[in-house]
Coordinates of C-alpha atoms in Angstrom, one line a residue:
M19 CA -38.9 -64.6 9.7
E20 CA -40.8 -61.3 9.3
S21 CA -43.9 -63.1 10.6
K22 CA -42.0 -64.4 13.7
G23 CA -40.7 -60.9 14.4
L24 CA -44.2 -59.4 14.2
K25 CA -45.5 -62.1 16.5
N26 CA -42.8 -61.3 19.1
V27 CA -43.6 -57.5 18.9
L28 CA -47.3 -58.2 19.3
S29 CA -46.5 -60.5 22.2
C30 CA -44.5 -57.8 23.9
F31 CA -47.3 -55.3 23.5
G32 CA -49.7 -57.9 24.9
L33 CA -47.5 -58.3 28.0
I34 CA -47.2 -54.6 28.4
L35 CA -51.0 -54.2 28.4
A36 CA -51.5 -57.1 30.7
G37 CA -48.9 -55.8 33.2
A38 CA -50.3 -52.3 33.1
L39 CA -53.9 -53.5 33.6
L40 CA -52.9 -55.7 36.5
Y41 CA -51.0 -52.8 38.1
S42 CA -54.1 -50.5 37.7
L43 CA -56.5 -53.2 38.9
S44 CA -54.4 -53.9 42.0
N45 CA -54.5 -50.2 43.1
P46 CA -57.5 -48.0 43.7
G47 CA -58.4 -46.4 40.4
F48 CA -60.9 -46.2 37.6
I49 CA -61.2 -50.0 37.1
V50 CA -61.9 -50.8 40.8
K51 CA -62.4 -47.7 43.0
Q52 CA -60.8 -49.4 46.0
G53 CA -58.5 -51.7 44.1
F54 CA -58.4 -55.5 44.0
A55 CA -55.6 -56.6 46.4
P56 CA -55.1 -60.2 45.2
A57 CA -54.2 -59.0 41.7
A58 CA -51.1 -57.4 43.2
W59 CA -49.7 -60.9 43.9
I60 CA -49.2 -61.5 40.2
M61 CA -49.0 -58.0 38.8
Y62 CA -45.3 -58.1 37.9
V63 CA -45.5 -61.5 36.2
P64 CA -46.2 -60.1 32.7
Y65 CA -43.4 -57.5 33.1
L66 CA -40.9 -60.2 34.0
F67 CA -41.9 -62.2 31.0
L68 CA -41.6 -59.1 28.9
I69 CA -38.0 -58.6 30.0
K70 CA -37.3 -62.3 29.3
K71 CA -38.7 -62.0 25.8
C72 CA -36.9 -58.8 24.9
T73 CA -33.3 -58.4 23.7
F74 CA -30.9 -55.8 24.9
K75 CA -31.6 -53.8 21.8
S76 CA -35.4 -53.7 22.4
V77 CA -35.8 -53.9 26.2
W78 CA -35.3 -50.2 26.8
F79 CA -38.2 -49.3 24.5
F80 CA -40.7 -51.9 25.8
S81 CA -39.8 -51.4 29.4
G82 CA -40.2 -47.7 29.0
L83 CA -43.5 -48.2 27.3
Y84 CA -44.7 -50.4 30.2
G85 CA -43.8 -47.5 32.5
I86 CA -46.0 -45.1 30.5
F87 CA -49.0 -47.4 30.4
A88 CA -48.8 -48.5 34.1
V89 CA -48.3 -45.0 35.5
G90 CA -50.8 -43.5 33.1
L91 CA -53.5 -46.0 34.1
Y92 CA -52.6 -45.5 37.8
A93 CA -52.2 -41.7 37.9
Y94 CA -54.7 -40.7 35.2
W95 CA -56.2 -38.2 37.6
L96 CA -53.2 -35.9 37.3
Y97 CA -54.8 -34.7 34.0
N98 CA -57.5 -33.0 36.0
Y99 CA -54.7 -30.9 37.8
S100 CA -52.6 -30.3 34.7
S101 CA -52.1 -32.1 31.4
I102 CA -48.5 -30.8 31.5
C103 CA -48.0 -32.4 34.9
L104 CA -49.3 -35.7 33.7
V105 CA -47.0 -35.6 30.6
L106 CA -44.0 -34.8 32.9
V107 CA -44.8 -37.7 35.2
L108 CA -45.1 -40.0 32.2
I109 CA -41.8 -38.9 30.8
I110 CA -40.2 -39.5 34.2
A111 CA -41.8 -43.0 34.3
F112 CA -40.6 -43.7 30.8
V113 CA -37.0 -42.8 31.5
G114 CA -37.0 -44.5 34.9
M115 CA -38.3 -47.8 33.5
I116 CA -35.8 -47.6 30.6
L117 CA -33.0 -47.6 33.1
F118 CA -34.7 -50.2 35.3
G119 CA -35.5 -52.5 32.3
L120 CA -31.8 -52.4 31.2
L121 CA -30.8 -53.4 34.8
I122 CA -33.3 -56.3 35.0
K123 CA -32.2 -57.5 31.5
A124 CA -28.6 -57.4 32.6
I125 CA -29.5 -59.5 35.6
D126 CA -31.2 -62.0 33.3
Y127 CA -27.9 -62.4 31.5
M128 CA -25.6 -62.4 34.5
F129 CA -27.6 -65.0 36.6
L130 CA -28.7 -67.7 34.3
K131 CA -30.1 -70.3 36.7
N132 CA -31.9 -68.1 39.2
A133 CA -32.0 -64.6 37.9
W134 CA -35.5 -64.2 39.3
L135 CA -34.2 -64.0 42.8
V136 CA -31.9 -61.1 42.0
Q137 CA -34.7 -59.5 39.9
F138 CA -36.9 -59.7 43.1
I139 CA -34.2 -57.8 45.0
A140 CA -34.0 -55.3 42.2
L141 CA -37.8 -54.7 42.2
C142 CA -37.8 -54.1 45.9
A143 CA -34.7 -51.8 45.7
F144 CA -36.3 -49.8 42.8
D145 CA -39.5 -49.2 44.8
Y146 CA -37.4 -47.8 47.7
V147 CA -35.0 -45.7 45.6
R148 CA -37.8 -44.0 43.7
T149 CA -39.1 -42.6 47.0
L150 CA -35.9 -40.6 47.6
G151 CA -34.9 -37.1 46.6
F152 CA -36.7 -34.3 45.0
L153 CA -38.7 -36.6 42.7
G154 CA -39.4 -39.1 45.5
C155 CA -42.9 -40.4 45.6
H156 CA -44.7 -43.3 47.4
Y157 CA -47.6 -43.5 45.1
G158 CA -47.8 -46.8 43.3
I159 CA -45.7 -48.9 45.7
A160 CA -46.9 -52.5 45.6
A161 CA -47.5 -52.8 49.4
Y162 CA -50.2 -50.1 49.3
T163 CA -52.5 -52.5 47.3
Q164 CA -53.0 -54.4 50.5
W165 CA -54.5 -51.4 52.4
S166 CA -58.0 -53.0 52.7
F167 CA -56.6 -56.5 53.7
E168 CA -56.4 -55.7 57.4
P169 CA -54.9 -58.9 58.8
V170 CA -52.0 -58.7 56.2
L171 CA -51.8 -54.9 56.8
Q172 CA -50.8 -55.5 60.4
S173 CA -47.4 -56.7 59.3
A174 CA -46.5 -53.0 58.5
G175 CA -46.2 -52.6 62.3
I176 CA -43.2 -55.0 62.2
A177 CA -41.5 -54.3 58.9
G178 CA -43.1 -51.2 57.6
V179 CA -44.4 -50.6 54.1
F180 CA -41.2 -51.9 52.5
G181 CA -41.3 -55.2 54.4
L182 CA -44.9 -55.8 53.1
N183 CA -43.7 -54.6 49.7
A184 CA -41.1 -57.3 49.5
F185 CA -43.8 -59.9 50.4
V186 CA -46.1 -58.7 47.6
I187 CA -43.4 -58.5 45.0
F188 CA -42.0 -61.9 45.9
S189 CA -45.2 -63.7 44.9
S190 CA -44.9 -62.3 41.4
C191 CA -41.3 -63.3 41.1
V192 CA -41.7 -66.8 42.4
I193 CA -44.7 -67.4 40.2
F194 CA -42.8 -66.1 37.2
A195 CA -39.9 -68.4 38.0
F196 CA -42.1 -71.4 38.2
L197 CA -43.9 -70.7 34.9
S198 CA -40.7 -69.5 33.2
K199 CA -38.7 -72.7 34.1
L200 CA -41.6 -74.9 33.0
Q201 CA -41.7 -73.1 29.7
D202 CA -37.9 -73.4 29.3
K203 CA -38.0 -77.1 30.1
K204 CA -40.8 -77.8 27.7
R205 CA -39.1 -75.9 24.9
L206 CA -35.7 -77.6 25.5
V207 CA -37.2 -81.1 25.6
K208 CA -39.0 -80.4 22.4
I209 CA -35.7 -79.2 20.7
M210 CA -33.9 -82.3 22.0
I211 CA -36.5 -84.6 20.5
S212 CA -36.5 -82.9 17.2
D213 CA -32.7 -82.7 17.0
N214 CA -32.2 -86.3 18.1
T215 CA -31.6 -87.6 14.6
H216 CA -29.0 -84.9 13.7
Y217 CA -26.3 -86.2 16.1
E218 CA -24.4 -89.5 16.4
G219 CA -21.3 -90.8 18.1
P220 CA -19.2 -88.4 20.1
S221 CA -21.1 -85.4 18.8
Y222 CA -24.4 -86.9 20.2
V223 CA -22.8 -87.4 23.6
N224 CA -21.6 -83.8 23.7
Y225 CA -25.0 -82.6 22.6
V226 CA -26.8 -84.5 25.3
S227 CA -24.2 -83.3 27.9
D228 CA -24.8 -79.7 27.0
N229 CA -28.5 -80.0 27.1
E230 CA -28.4 -81.8 30.4
K231 CA -26.7 -78.7 31.9
R232 CA -29.4 -76.6 30.4
L233 CA -32.1 -78.8 31.9
K234 CA -30.5 -78.5 35.3
N235 CA -31.1 -74.7 35.0
T236 CA -34.8 -75.4 34.7
S237 CA -35.0 -77.1 38.0
L238 CA -38.2 -76.2 39.9
V239 CA -36.7 -76.9 43.4
L240 CA -36.0 -73.3 44.3
P241 CA -39.3 -71.8 43.0
V242 CA -41.2 -74.5 44.8
V243 CA -39.3 -73.8 48.0
G244 CA -40.1 -70.1 47.4
L245 CA -43.8 -70.8 47.0
V246 CA -43.8 -72.8 50.2
I247 CA -42.0 -70.1 52.2
W248 CA -44.4 -67.4 50.8
S249 CA -47.4 -69.5 51.7
C250 CA -46.2 -70.1 55.2
L251 CA -45.5 -66.4 55.7
F252 CA -48.9 -65.6 54.4
V253 CA -50.5 -67.9 57.0
L254 CA -48.4 -66.5 59.8
M255 CA -49.3 -63.0 58.7
I256 CA -53.0 -63.8 58.8
I257 CA -52.7 -65.4 62.3
Y258 CA -50.6 -62.5 63.6
G259 CA -52.8 -59.8 62.0
S260 CA -56.0 -61.4 63.3
S261 CA -54.6 -61.6 66.9
V262 CA -53.6 -57.9 66.8
L263 CA -57.0 -56.9 65.6
E264 CA -58.7 -58.8 68.4
K265 CA -56.7 -56.9 71.1
D266 CA -58.4 -54.1 72.9
H267 CA -57.0 -51.3 75.0
D268 CA -58.4 -49.3 77.9
Y269 CA -57.7 -45.8 76.7
D270 CA -59.3 -42.4 77.5
Y271 CA -60.8 -40.7 74.4
V272 CA -61.0 -37.3 72.9
K273 CA -63.9 -36.5 70.6
V274 CA -63.0 -34.9 67.3
A275 CA -64.8 -33.6 64.3
A276 CA -63.1 -33.6 60.8
V277 CA -64.8 -31.2 58.4
Q278 CA -65.1 -31.7 54.6
H279 CA -66.3 -28.6 52.9
N280 CA -66.0 -29.8 49.3
D281 CA -64.5 -26.7 47.7
I282 CA -64.6 -26.5 43.9
P283 CA -60.9 -26.4 43.0
E284 CA -61.4 -24.1 40.0
N285 CA -62.8 -21.3 42.2
S286 CA -60.5 -18.7 43.6
G287 CA -60.8 -15.1 44.8
M288 CA -62.4 -13.5 47.8
E289 CA -65.9 -14.6 47.0
S290 CA -64.7 -18.2 47.0
Y291 CA -62.6 -17.8 50.1
T292 CA -65.5 -16.3 52.0
Q293 CA -67.8 -19.0 50.9
N294 CA -65.4 -21.7 52.1
V295 CA -65.1 -20.1 55.5
Q296 CA -68.9 -19.8 55.7
D297 CA -69.3 -23.5 54.7
L298 CA -66.7 -24.6 57.3
I299 CA -68.4 -22.6 60.0
R300 CA -71.8 -23.9 59.1
L301 CA -70.7 -27.6 59.0
T302 CA -68.8 -27.1 62.3
D303 CA -71.9 -25.7 64.0
E304 CA -74.0 -28.6 62.7
A305 CA -71.5 -31.0 64.2
L306 CA -71.4 -29.1 67.5
E307 CA -75.2 -28.9 67.7
I308 CA -75.5 -32.7 67.5
N309 CA -72.3 -33.4 69.5
P310 CA -71.8 -30.5 72.0
D311 CA -69.0 -32.5 73.7
I312 CA -66.6 -32.3 70.7
D313 CA -63.1 -31.4 71.9
M314 CA -61.3 -30.6 68.7
V315 CA -62.3 -29.5 65.2
I316 CA -60.1 -30.1 62.2
W317 CA -60.3 -28.3 58.9
P318 CA -58.5 -29.4 55.7
E319 CA -55.4 -28.2 54.0
T320 CA -55.5 -24.4 53.1
A321 CA -59.2 -24.5 54.1
V322 CA -58.7 -20.8 54.9
V323 CA -56.7 -19.3 52.1
P324 CA -56.0 -15.7 53.3
S325 CA -53.2 -15.8 55.7
V326 CA -54.5 -15.5 59.3
M327 CA -51.5 -13.8 60.8
Y328 CA -50.6 -11.6 57.9
N329 CA -54.1 -10.3 57.3
Y330 CA -54.9 -9.8 60.9
N331 CA -52.0 -7.4 61.3
R332 CA -52.7 -5.4 58.2
T333 CA -53.3 -1.7 58.8
D334 CA -55.4 -1.2 55.7
K335 CA -59.0 -2.3 55.9
N336 CA -59.9 -4.8 53.2
E337 CA -62.0 -7.9 52.6
R338 CA -59.3 -10.3 53.7
E339 CA -58.8 -8.6 57.0
T340 CA -62.5 -8.5 57.6
L341 CA -62.8 -12.2 56.8
I342 CA -60.0 -13.2 59.2
H343 CA -61.5 -11.1 62.0
H344 CA -64.8 -12.8 61.5
L345 CA -63.1 -16.2 61.5
L346 CA -61.2 -15.6 64.7
Q347 CA -64.2 -14.2 66.5
Y348 CA -66.1 -17.4 65.6
I349 CA -63.3 -19.6 66.9
D350 CA -62.9 -17.7 70.1
S351 CA -66.6 -18.0 70.8
R352 CA -66.6 -21.8 70.7
T353 CA -65.4 -24.4 73.1
P354 CA -63.4 -26.9 71.0
S355 CA -59.8 -26.3 69.9
F356 CA -59.4 -25.8 66.2
V357 CA -56.7 -27.1 63.8
I358 CA -57.0 -25.3 60.5
G359 CA -55.1 -25.4 57.2
N360 CA -53.9 -22.0 56.2
Q361 CA -51.7 -20.2 53.7
H362 CA -49.3 -18.8 56.2
I363 CA -47.3 -15.7 55.1
V364 CA -44.2 -14.5 56.8
T365 CA -42.5 -11.1 55.9
D366 CA -39.3 -9.4 56.7
K367 CA -39.2 -6.2 58.7
S368 CA -39.7 -4.1 55.6
G369 CA -42.7 -6.2 54.6
A370 CA -41.5 -6.4 51.1
N371 CA -40.2 -9.9 51.0
K372 CA -42.7 -12.6 51.6
K373 CA -42.4 -16.3 52.3
Y374 CA -45.4 -18.6 51.8
Y375 CA -45.9 -21.6 53.9
N376 CA -48.5 -24.4 53.7
S377 CA -49.4 -24.6 57.4
A378 CA -51.5 -26.1 60.1
L379 CA -52.6 -23.6 62.8
L380 CA -53.8 -24.7 66.3
F381 CA -56.1 -22.3 68.1
T382 CA -57.3 -22.7 71.7
P383 CA -60.3 -20.4 72.4
Q384 CA -59.8 -17.8 75.0
K385 CA -56.1 -18.4 75.0
N386 CA -54.4 -17.7 71.6
V387 CA -57.1 -16.6 69.2
M388 CA -57.5 -12.8 69.7
P389 CA -54.9 -11.6 68.9
P390 CA -53.9 -14.7 66.9
A391 CA -50.8 -16.5 68.3
P392 CA -51.5 -20.1 67.2
Q393 CA -49.1 -23.0 67.4
I394 CA -47.9 -23.5 63.8
Y395 CA -46.6 -26.4 61.8
S396 CA -45.5 -25.8 58.2
K397 CA -45.2 -28.4 55.5
N398 CA -41.7 -30.0 55.3
H399 CA -42.0 -32.2 52.2
L400 CA -43.5 -30.2 49.3
V401 CA -44.8 -31.6 46.0
P402 CA -42.1 -31.4 43.3
F403 CA -42.8 -28.9 40.5
S404 CA -46.2 -27.8 41.7
E405 CA -45.3 -26.6 45.2
H406 CA -41.5 -26.5 45.1
F407 CA -38.6 -26.3 42.7
P408 CA -35.2 -25.8 44.4
Y409 CA -33.1 -25.7 41.2
E410 CA -33.7 -22.1 40.0
K411 CA -29.9 -21.6 39.8
Y412 CA -29.4 -24.6 37.5
F413 CA -32.6 -24.5 35.5
P414 CA -33.8 -20.8 35.4
H415 CA -36.0 -21.3 32.4
I416 CA -37.8 -24.2 33.9
Y417 CA -38.2 -22.3 37.2
K418 CA -39.7 -19.3 35.4
T419 CA -42.1 -21.5 33.4
L420 CA -43.3 -23.3 36.5
L421 CA -43.6 -20.0 38.4
D422 CA -45.7 -18.4 35.6
Y423 CA -48.0 -21.4 36.0
E424 CA -48.1 -21.7 39.8
K425 CA -47.8 -18.0 40.6
F426 CA -45.6 -18.8 43.7
F427 CA -43.9 -21.7 45.3
W428 CA -44.3 -22.6 49.0
T429 CA -41.3 -22.4 51.3
P430 CA -40.4 -25.7 52.9
S431 CA -40.1 -25.9 56.7
D432 CA -37.2 -27.7 58.2
E433 CA -38.7 -28.9 61.4
L434 CA -41.5 -31.1 62.6
K435 CA -44.0 -30.0 65.2
V436 CA -45.8 -32.1 67.8
F437 CA -48.8 -30.4 69.2
N438 CA -50.2 -31.0 72.7
E439 CA -53.9 -30.2 73.2
K440 CA -56.8 -31.7 75.1
G441 CA -54.6 -34.5 76.3
L442 CA -53.5 -35.5 72.8
S443 CA -50.0 -35.3 71.4
F444 CA -50.4 -35.1 67.6
Y445 CA -48.6 -34.5 64.4
T446 CA -50.3 -32.8 61.4
P447 CA -48.8 -34.0 58.1
I448 CA -50.2 -31.9 55.3
C449 CA -51.5 -33.8 52.2
F450 CA -48.5 -35.2 50.3
E451 CA -46.5 -35.6 53.5
N452 CA -48.6 -38.4 54.9
S453 CA -47.3 -40.6 52.1
F454 CA -43.8 -40.6 53.6
P455 CA -43.5 -43.1 56.5
E456 CA -40.3 -41.6 57.8
L457 CA -41.9 -38.3 58.7
T458 CA -44.6 -39.8 60.8
R459 CA -42.1 -42.2 62.4
K460 CA -39.9 -39.3 63.3
A461 CA -42.9 -37.4 64.8
C462 CA -43.9 -40.4 66.8
K463 CA -40.4 -40.7 68.2
M464 CA -40.8 -37.0 69.2
G465 CA -43.9 -37.9 71.2
A466 CA -46.8 -37.8 68.8
R467 CA -49.4 -40.4 69.7
S468 CA -52.0 -39.5 67.0
V469 CA -51.9 -38.0 63.5
F470 CA -54.2 -35.4 62.0
C471 CA -53.8 -35.3 58.2
L472 CA -54.9 -32.1 56.4
V473 CA -55.6 -33.0 52.8
N474 CA -56.7 -31.5 49.6
D475 CA -57.2 -33.9 46.7
S476 CA -60.2 -32.1 45.3
W477 CA -58.3 -31.0 42.2
S478 CA -58.1 -34.7 41.1
K479 CA -61.9 -35.1 40.8
S480 CA -61.1 -38.7 41.3
L481 CA -62.4 -41.2 43.9
G482 CA -59.5 -43.5 42.9
C483 CA -56.9 -40.8 43.8
Q484 CA -58.6 -40.2 47.1
Y485 CA -58.5 -43.9 48.0
Q486 CA -54.9 -44.1 47.0
H487 CA -54.1 -41.4 49.5
L488 CA -56.4 -43.0 52.2
A489 CA -54.4 -46.3 51.7
M490 CA -51.2 -44.6 52.7
A491 CA -52.8 -43.0 55.7
K492 CA -53.8 -46.5 57.0
F493 CA -50.2 -47.6 56.8
R494 CA -49.0 -44.7 58.9
A495 CA -51.5 -45.8 61.6
V496 CA -50.4 -49.4 61.6
E497 CA -46.6 -48.7 61.3
N498 CA -46.7 -46.6 64.5
H499 CA -49.8 -48.0 66.2
V500 CA -51.4 -44.6 66.4
P501 CA -54.9 -43.3 65.3
V502 CA -55.1 -41.1 62.2
V503 CA -57.8 -38.5 61.5
I504 CA -58.1 -37.2 57.9
S505 CA -59.8 -33.9 57.2
A506 CA -59.9 -33.6 53.4
V507 CA -61.5 -31.0 51.2
S508 CA -63.5 -33.5 49.1
G509 CA -62.5 -36.9 50.6
Q510 CA -61.6 -39.3 51.9
T511 CA -62.3 -37.6 55.3
A512 CA -62.0 -40.4 57.8
I513 CA -61.1 -41.6 61.3
I514 CA -58.7 -44.6 61.4
D515 CA -57.9 -46.4 64.6
Y516 CA -54.4 -47.6 65.6
N517 CA -54.9 -50.9 63.8
G518 CA -55.6 -49.2 60.5
Q519 CA -59.4 -49.9 60.7
I520 CA -61.7 -47.1 59.4
T521 CA -64.1 -46.3 62.2
A522 CA -65.9 -43.4 60.3
M523 CA -65.7 -42.0 56.8
A524 CA -67.6 -39.2 55.1
L525 CA -69.3 -39.6 51.8
P526 CA -66.8 -38.2 49.2
F527 CA -67.5 -35.0 47.2
T528 CA -70.1 -33.7 49.6
K529 CA -70.2 -31.0 52.2
T530 CA -70.2 -32.9 55.4
Y531 CA -68.2 -34.0 58.5
V532 CA -67.3 -37.0 60.6
V533 CA -67.2 -37.2 64.4
G534 CA -65.4 -39.9 66.3
Q535 CA -63.3 -40.8 69.3
V536 CA -59.6 -40.6 69.3
P537 CA -57.7 -42.6 72.0
V538 CA -55.3 -40.8 74.2
I539 CA -52.3 -43.2 73.9
P540 CA -49.8 -42.8 76.8
Q541 CA -46.3 -41.6 76.1
D542 CA -44.8 -44.8 77.6
Q543 CA -46.5 -47.1 75.2
K544 CA -44.1 -49.6 73.8
P545 CA -43.1 -48.6 70.2
T546 CA -43.7 -50.9 67.3
L547 CA -40.8 -52.7 65.8
Y548 CA -41.1 -50.6 62.7
N549 CA -40.9 -47.5 64.8
K550 CA -37.6 -48.8 66.1
I551 CA -35.9 -50.0 62.9
G552 CA -37.5 -47.7 60.3
D553 CA -37.2 -48.6 56.6
I554 CA -34.3 -51.0 57.0
L555 CA -35.9 -53.4 54.5
G556 CA -36.1 -50.6 51.9
Y557 CA -32.5 -49.4 51.9
G558 CA -31.4 -52.9 52.9
M559 CA -32.6 -54.3 49.6
A560 CA -30.9 -51.5 47.7
F561 CA -27.5 -52.3 49.4
L562 CA -28.1 -56.0 48.9
L563 CA -28.6 -55.5 45.2
L564 CA -25.5 -53.5 44.9
A565 CA -23.5 -56.1 46.8
V566 CA -24.8 -59.0 44.7
L567 CA -24.0 -57.2 41.4
L568 CA -20.5 -56.2 42.5
I569 CA -19.8 -59.8 43.6
R570 CA -21.1 -61.1 40.3
I571 CA -19.0 -58.7 38.3
F572 CA -15.9 -59.5 40.5
V573 CA -16.4 -63.2 39.8
D574 CA -16.8 -62.6 36.1
I575 CA -13.7 -60.5 35.8
I576 CA -11.4 -62.3 38.2
V577 CA -12.4 -66.0 37.9
Y578 CA -13.7 -66.3 34.3
I579 CA -11.0 -64.2 32.7
I580 CA -8.2 -65.7 34.6
Y581 CA -9.5 -69.2 34.1
G582 CA -10.2 -68.4 30.5
R583 CA -6.6 -67.4 29.9
L584 CA -5.4 -70.6 31.6
Q585 CA -7.7 -72.5 29.2
G586 CA -6.3 -70.6 26.2
I587 CA -9.5 -68.7 25.5
K588 CA -8.9 -65.7 23.2
K589 CA -10.1 -62.2 24.2
K590 CA -12.7 -62.1 21.4
E591 CA -14.1 -65.4 22.7
Y592 CA -14.6 -64.2 26.3
H593 CA -18.2 -63.2 25.7
Y594 CA -19.2 -66.7 24.4
F595 CA -17.1 -68.3 27.1
W596 CA -18.9 -66.2 29.8
L597 CA -22.4 -67.0 28.3
R598 CA -21.6 -70.8 28.5
N599 CA -20.4 -70.7 32.1
R600 CA -22.6 -68.1 33.8
I601 CA -24.6 -69.3 36.8

């Protein structure tokens, strides 16, 4: 018995490792820098087998452990920002997967015949729910594994990231159902053959009858139907995606340059800030020398650290004020408009109280540069813990600890901004923001027809992290059928067309730039279906799961208990009665 128990434990650890490796392999990371998309179609199979193998007493531990391994292998790059941050994320993953594992195991008990279908709904709902609230994050959602599979990616324009997410997850669930039912049938037949000599007469008839019921539960009809449906959808997605990619549009174009100055994240202070501005100016001039017809220049998130507005208006002469004047004089002497990332500081009348914003500033030479009066967008959705912690009142000690480490928190803005310049209407999500589809969707509804992402992933020192971020930017393009330009500190600086195809990309971790054409999409362009319906397949799955579970519980309480009483079943026997009769 001890040997069997050890074998089961080792088997569970093997499934955890296999599931975590598939999860990491599917996504961009240290195993495959750009990820291996087909691996995502089976990446949840080991986890579902893990849940099946575990008991209620052990599922919390093994499911939580899976969360640690999967997230650890995916988000390993957080260590380069802060080991504390990585530990915190792993703790959140552990607790989250404990709760989810208990739910999935409960579903396994409640729906004997086809639990895999409800588990599929639960996986889809979980991926949506975990993007909500203060801790909400889109990193690691299954759909993003398909970012480089462009014909399949086009379906995001119809159903968004959560529609494609359901498609990717379904393949794992239906494959698990097929293999699991084959395994159950084989085991049951083996037991029936070995037990054949132990029963005779009426007892044998009852034995065969009970096992015939169990054999019906191993029917492969529904999994086979599921595989056929998935295969047909896959073919249709390829056909649809290929037809979309073949379409061409007659648009006017604006030429843009996205600069990547490859700042070293550990550096700070005036010497570093001055060097960054000098690098940005030099790279911009190189781009303008080769392409004098550039209309717009984009610099990354907080490319200019000293606040432009705050330091320009200072009365005391200092290095920051000198640097800002030099920068503004440069911008005003050039032809293109400039979008620059800046730490924007706003003070009250006394000048004592400051609010710090992570902002994008739009300058038009000879119009709003000297004195500076740029159009400004400030980041709405801040990174939890590192940029924002709104629970000072409830957790003052945590707030103080974080503030000691971060020095200050950004202030979140509460409005989106659509810029209009050089014929382009564009939205400027700042770094973490472009991972949230609803923000870009809302901006496009407000009139944005292109997206300029200002990004800083240099702290990760990871090509995998930068590709993970790039994957999400491609989805934003397809979901709304708008071009996306990324200006990143260290990469991936790129230009993406409205079909999610990368038309230009800079070599990562180098001081460089990319130049490309951005189409001027008219305001009357027909919106995508996703732009109309939003993430309905995300919250729809969450409500569907809730409804299914409530109905199941209602059936158990009302039907089984009442029927059980009519049959004379005692209260202490309800559990066994329910197990025998669950569907």
